[in-house]
PDB file of C-alpha atoms in Angstrom:
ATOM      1  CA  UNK A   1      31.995 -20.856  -3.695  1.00 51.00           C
ATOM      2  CA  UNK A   2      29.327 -18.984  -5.120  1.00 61.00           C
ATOM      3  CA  UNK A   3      28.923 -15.257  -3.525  1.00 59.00           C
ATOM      4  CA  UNK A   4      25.073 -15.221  -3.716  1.00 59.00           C
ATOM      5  CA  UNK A   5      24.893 -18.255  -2.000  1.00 58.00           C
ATOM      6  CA  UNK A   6      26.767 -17.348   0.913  1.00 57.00           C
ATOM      7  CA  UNK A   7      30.537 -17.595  -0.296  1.00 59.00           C
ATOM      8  CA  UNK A   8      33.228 -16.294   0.389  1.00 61.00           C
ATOM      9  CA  UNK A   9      36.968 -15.550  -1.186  1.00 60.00           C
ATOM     10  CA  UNK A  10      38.419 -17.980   0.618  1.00 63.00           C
ATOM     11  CA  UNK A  11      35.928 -20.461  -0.289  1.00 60.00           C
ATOM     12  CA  UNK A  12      34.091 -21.343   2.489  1.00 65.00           C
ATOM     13  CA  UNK A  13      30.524 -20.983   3.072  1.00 66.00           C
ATOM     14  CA  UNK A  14      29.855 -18.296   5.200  1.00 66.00           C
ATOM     15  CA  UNK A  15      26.360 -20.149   7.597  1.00 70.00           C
ATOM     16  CA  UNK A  16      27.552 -19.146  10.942  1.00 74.00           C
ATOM     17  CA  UNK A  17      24.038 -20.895  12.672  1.00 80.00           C
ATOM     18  CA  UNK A  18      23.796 -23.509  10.116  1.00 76.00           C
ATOM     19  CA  UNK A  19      20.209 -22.578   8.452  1.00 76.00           C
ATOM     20  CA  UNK A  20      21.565 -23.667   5.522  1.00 71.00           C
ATOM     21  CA  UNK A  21      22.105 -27.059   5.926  1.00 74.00           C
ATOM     22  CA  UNK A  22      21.167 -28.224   2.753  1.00 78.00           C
ATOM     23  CA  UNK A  23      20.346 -26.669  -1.261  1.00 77.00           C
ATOM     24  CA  UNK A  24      16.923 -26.032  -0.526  1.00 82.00           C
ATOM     25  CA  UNK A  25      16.860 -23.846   3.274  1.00 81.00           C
ATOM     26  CA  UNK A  26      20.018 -22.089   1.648  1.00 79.00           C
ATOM     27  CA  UNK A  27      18.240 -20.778  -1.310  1.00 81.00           C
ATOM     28  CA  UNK A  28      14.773 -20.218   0.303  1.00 83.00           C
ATOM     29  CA  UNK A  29      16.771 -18.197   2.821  1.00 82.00           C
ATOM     30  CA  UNK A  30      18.736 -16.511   0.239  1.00 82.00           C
ATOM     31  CA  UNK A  31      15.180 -15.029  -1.408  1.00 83.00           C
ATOM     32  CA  UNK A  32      14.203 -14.030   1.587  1.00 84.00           C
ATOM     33  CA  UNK A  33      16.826 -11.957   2.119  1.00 83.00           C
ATOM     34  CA  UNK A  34      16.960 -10.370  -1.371  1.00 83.00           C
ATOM     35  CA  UNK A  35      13.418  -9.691  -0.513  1.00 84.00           C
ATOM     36  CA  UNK A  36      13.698  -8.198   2.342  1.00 86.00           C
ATOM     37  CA  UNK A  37      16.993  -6.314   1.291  1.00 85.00           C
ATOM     38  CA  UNK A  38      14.198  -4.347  -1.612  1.00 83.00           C
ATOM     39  CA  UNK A  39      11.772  -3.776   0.861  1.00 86.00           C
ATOM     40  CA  UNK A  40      14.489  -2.510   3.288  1.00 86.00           C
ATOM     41  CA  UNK A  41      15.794   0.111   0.429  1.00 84.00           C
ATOM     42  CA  UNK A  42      12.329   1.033  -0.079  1.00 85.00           C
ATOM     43  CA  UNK A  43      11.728   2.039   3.269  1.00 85.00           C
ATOM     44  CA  UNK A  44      14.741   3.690   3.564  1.00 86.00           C
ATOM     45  CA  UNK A  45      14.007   5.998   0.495  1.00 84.00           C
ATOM     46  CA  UNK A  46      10.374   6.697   2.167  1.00 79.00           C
ATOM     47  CA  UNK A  47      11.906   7.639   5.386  1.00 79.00           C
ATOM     48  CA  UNK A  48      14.618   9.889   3.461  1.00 81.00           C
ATOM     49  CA  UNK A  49      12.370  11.413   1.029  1.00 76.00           C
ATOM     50  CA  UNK A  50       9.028  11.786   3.202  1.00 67.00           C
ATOM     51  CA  UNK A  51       9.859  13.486   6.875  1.00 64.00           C
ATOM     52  CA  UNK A  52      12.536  16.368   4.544  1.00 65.00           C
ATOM     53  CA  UNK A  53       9.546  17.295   2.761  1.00 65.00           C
ATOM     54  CA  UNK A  54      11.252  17.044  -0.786  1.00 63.00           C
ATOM     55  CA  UNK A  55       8.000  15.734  -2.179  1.00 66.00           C
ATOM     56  CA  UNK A  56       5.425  18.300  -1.255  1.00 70.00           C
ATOM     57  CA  UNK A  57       1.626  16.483  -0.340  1.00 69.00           C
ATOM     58  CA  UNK A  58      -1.333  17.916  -2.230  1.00 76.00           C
ATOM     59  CA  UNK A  59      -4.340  18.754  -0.450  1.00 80.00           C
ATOM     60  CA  UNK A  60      -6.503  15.922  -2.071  1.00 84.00           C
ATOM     61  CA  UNK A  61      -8.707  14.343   0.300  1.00 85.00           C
ATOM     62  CA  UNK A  62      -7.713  11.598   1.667  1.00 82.00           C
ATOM     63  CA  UNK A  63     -10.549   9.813   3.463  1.00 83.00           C
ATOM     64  CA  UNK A  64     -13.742  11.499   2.972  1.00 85.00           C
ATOM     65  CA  UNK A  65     -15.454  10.374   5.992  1.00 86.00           C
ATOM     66  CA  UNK A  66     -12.897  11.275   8.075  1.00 87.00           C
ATOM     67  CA  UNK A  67     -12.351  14.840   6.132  1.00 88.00           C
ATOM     68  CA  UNK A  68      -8.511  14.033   6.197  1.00 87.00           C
ATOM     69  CA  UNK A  69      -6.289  15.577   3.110  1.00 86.00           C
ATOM     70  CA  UNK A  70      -2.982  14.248   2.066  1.00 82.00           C
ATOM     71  CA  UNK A  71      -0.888  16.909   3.353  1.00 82.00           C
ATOM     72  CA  UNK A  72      -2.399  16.904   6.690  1.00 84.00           C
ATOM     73  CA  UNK A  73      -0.433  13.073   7.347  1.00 82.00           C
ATOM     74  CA  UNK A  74       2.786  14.218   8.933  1.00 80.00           C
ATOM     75  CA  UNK A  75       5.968  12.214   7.429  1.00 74.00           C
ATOM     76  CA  UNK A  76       7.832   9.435   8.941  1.00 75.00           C
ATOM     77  CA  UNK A  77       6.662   7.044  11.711  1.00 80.00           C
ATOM     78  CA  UNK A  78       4.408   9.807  13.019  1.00 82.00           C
ATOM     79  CA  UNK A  79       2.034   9.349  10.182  1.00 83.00           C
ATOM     80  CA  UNK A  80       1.214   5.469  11.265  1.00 86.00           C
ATOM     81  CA  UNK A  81      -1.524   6.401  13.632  1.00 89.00           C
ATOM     82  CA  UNK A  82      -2.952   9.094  11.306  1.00 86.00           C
ATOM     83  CA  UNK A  83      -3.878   6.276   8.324  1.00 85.00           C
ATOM     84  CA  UNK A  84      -7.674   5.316   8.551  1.00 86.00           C
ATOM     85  CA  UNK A  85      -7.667   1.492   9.288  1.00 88.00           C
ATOM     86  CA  UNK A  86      -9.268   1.056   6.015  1.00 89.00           C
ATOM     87  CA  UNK A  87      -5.811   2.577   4.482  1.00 87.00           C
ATOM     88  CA  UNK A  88      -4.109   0.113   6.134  1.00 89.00           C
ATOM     89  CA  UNK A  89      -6.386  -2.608   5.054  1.00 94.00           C
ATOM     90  CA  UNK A  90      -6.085  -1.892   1.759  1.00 93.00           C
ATOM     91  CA  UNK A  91      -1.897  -1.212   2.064  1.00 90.00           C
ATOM     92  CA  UNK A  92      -1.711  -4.942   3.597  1.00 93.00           C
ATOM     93  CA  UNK A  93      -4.110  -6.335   0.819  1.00 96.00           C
ATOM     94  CA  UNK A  94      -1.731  -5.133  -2.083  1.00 93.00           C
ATOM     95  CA  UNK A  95       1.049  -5.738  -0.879  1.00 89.00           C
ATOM     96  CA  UNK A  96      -0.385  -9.891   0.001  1.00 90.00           C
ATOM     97  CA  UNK A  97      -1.596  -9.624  -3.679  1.00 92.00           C
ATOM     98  CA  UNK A  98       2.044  -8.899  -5.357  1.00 86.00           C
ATOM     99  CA  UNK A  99       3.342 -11.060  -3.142  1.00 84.00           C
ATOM    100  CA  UNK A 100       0.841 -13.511  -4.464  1.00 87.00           C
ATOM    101  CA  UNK A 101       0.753 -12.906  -7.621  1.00 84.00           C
ATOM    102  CA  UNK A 102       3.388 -10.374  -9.302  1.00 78.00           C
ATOM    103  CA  UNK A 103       6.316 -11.020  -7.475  1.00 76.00           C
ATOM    104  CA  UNK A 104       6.006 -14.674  -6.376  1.00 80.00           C
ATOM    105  CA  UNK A 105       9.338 -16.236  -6.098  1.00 80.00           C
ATOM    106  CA  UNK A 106       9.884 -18.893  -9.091  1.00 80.00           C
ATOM    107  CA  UNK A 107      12.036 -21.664  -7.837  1.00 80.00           C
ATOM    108  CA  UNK A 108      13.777 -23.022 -10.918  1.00 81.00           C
ATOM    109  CA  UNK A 109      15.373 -19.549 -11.169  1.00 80.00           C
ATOM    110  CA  UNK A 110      17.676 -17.530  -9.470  1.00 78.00           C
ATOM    111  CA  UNK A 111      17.003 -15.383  -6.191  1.00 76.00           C
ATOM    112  CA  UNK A 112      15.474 -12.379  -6.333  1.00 75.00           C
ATOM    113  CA  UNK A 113      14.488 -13.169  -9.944  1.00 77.00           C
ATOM    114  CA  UNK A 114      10.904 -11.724 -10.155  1.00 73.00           C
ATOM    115  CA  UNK A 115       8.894 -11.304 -13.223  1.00 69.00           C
ATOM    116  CA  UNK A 116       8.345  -7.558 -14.516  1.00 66.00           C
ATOM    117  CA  UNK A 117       7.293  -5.735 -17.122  1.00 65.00           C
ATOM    118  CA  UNK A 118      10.071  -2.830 -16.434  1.00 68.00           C
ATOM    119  CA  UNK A 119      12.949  -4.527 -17.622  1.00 69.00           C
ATOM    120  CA  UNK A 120      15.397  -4.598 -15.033  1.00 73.00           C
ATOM    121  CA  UNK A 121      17.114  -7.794 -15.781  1.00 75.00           C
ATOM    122  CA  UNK A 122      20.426  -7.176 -17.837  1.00 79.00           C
ATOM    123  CA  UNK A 123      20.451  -9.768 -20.952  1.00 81.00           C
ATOM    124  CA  UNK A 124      23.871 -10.464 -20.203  1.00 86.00           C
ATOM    125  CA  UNK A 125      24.396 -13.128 -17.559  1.00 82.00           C
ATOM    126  CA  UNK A 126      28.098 -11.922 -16.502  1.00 86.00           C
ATOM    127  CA  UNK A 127      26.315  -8.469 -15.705  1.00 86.00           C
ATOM    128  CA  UNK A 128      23.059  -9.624 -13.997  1.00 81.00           C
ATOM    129  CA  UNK A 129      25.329 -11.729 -11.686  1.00 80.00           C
ATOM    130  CA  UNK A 130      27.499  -8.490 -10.590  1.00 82.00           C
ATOM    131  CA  UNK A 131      24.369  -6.748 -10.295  1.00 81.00           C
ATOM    132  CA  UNK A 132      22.429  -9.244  -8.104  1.00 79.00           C
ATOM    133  CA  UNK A 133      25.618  -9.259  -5.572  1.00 79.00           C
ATOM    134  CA  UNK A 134      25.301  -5.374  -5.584  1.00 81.00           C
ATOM    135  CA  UNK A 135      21.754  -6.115  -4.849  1.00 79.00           C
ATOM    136  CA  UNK A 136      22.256  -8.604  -1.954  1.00 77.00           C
ATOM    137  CA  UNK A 137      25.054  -6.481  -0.355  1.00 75.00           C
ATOM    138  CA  UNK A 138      23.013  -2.954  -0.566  1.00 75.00           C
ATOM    139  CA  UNK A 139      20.516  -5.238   1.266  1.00 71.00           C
ATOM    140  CA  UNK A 140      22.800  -6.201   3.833  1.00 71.00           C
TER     141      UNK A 140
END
């Protein structure tokens, strides 16, 4: 009856489809989600924070073949066919290497358990449990 892996107060398992037939889907799925979930938040706080223009752009250049500045990329989804392909090249090659490397799922821990430097996890186990379920429900 475990909350992070699907249960619920009653006790039952909530797996509508049944993608989590056994240990192994049900806690690949589970990172997945948690995963997803971060980048989901992230997004959200780009698409909040960019189109309002909270965050004034600079005028630094931006591509210098292309003689396009910073502040010249209008906010939101507008801006996707403004980015040089080389941007996005290099966007989908850092994000493939943290996925590789940083924040590569280790499977003899918990979900959503990533390595960092930052310090996010709680040392106490009671409080990193609460605030993985936070976590997985934000995501939700």
């Amino acid at each position: 009856n475990d909350p992070i892996f699907g249960g619920t107060p009653e006790g039952k398992i909530f797996d509508p489809l049944g993608f989590g037939a056994d240990e192994a889907s049900l806690y690949r799925r589970r990172v997945v989600e948690i995963k997803h979930g971060r980048i989901c938040m992230v997004a959200f706080l780009g698409m909040t924070v960019g189109p309002n223009e909270l965050i004034t752009p600079t005028h630094t250049l931006l591509s210098p073949s292309l003689d396009l500045h910073f502040d010249e990329i209008p906010g939101g989804v507008a801006a996707l066919e403004y980015v040089p392909a080389a941007g996005w090249f290099q966007i989908i090659s850092l994000i493939g290497i943290h996925e590789l490397t940083i924040a590569k799922q280790d499977y003899t821990k918990v979900p959503g358990e990533v390595p960092t430097f930052l310090g996010f996890k709680p040392e106490d186990p009671a409080v990193f449990r609460n605030k993985q379920l936070k976590e997985l429900k934000n995501g939700r």
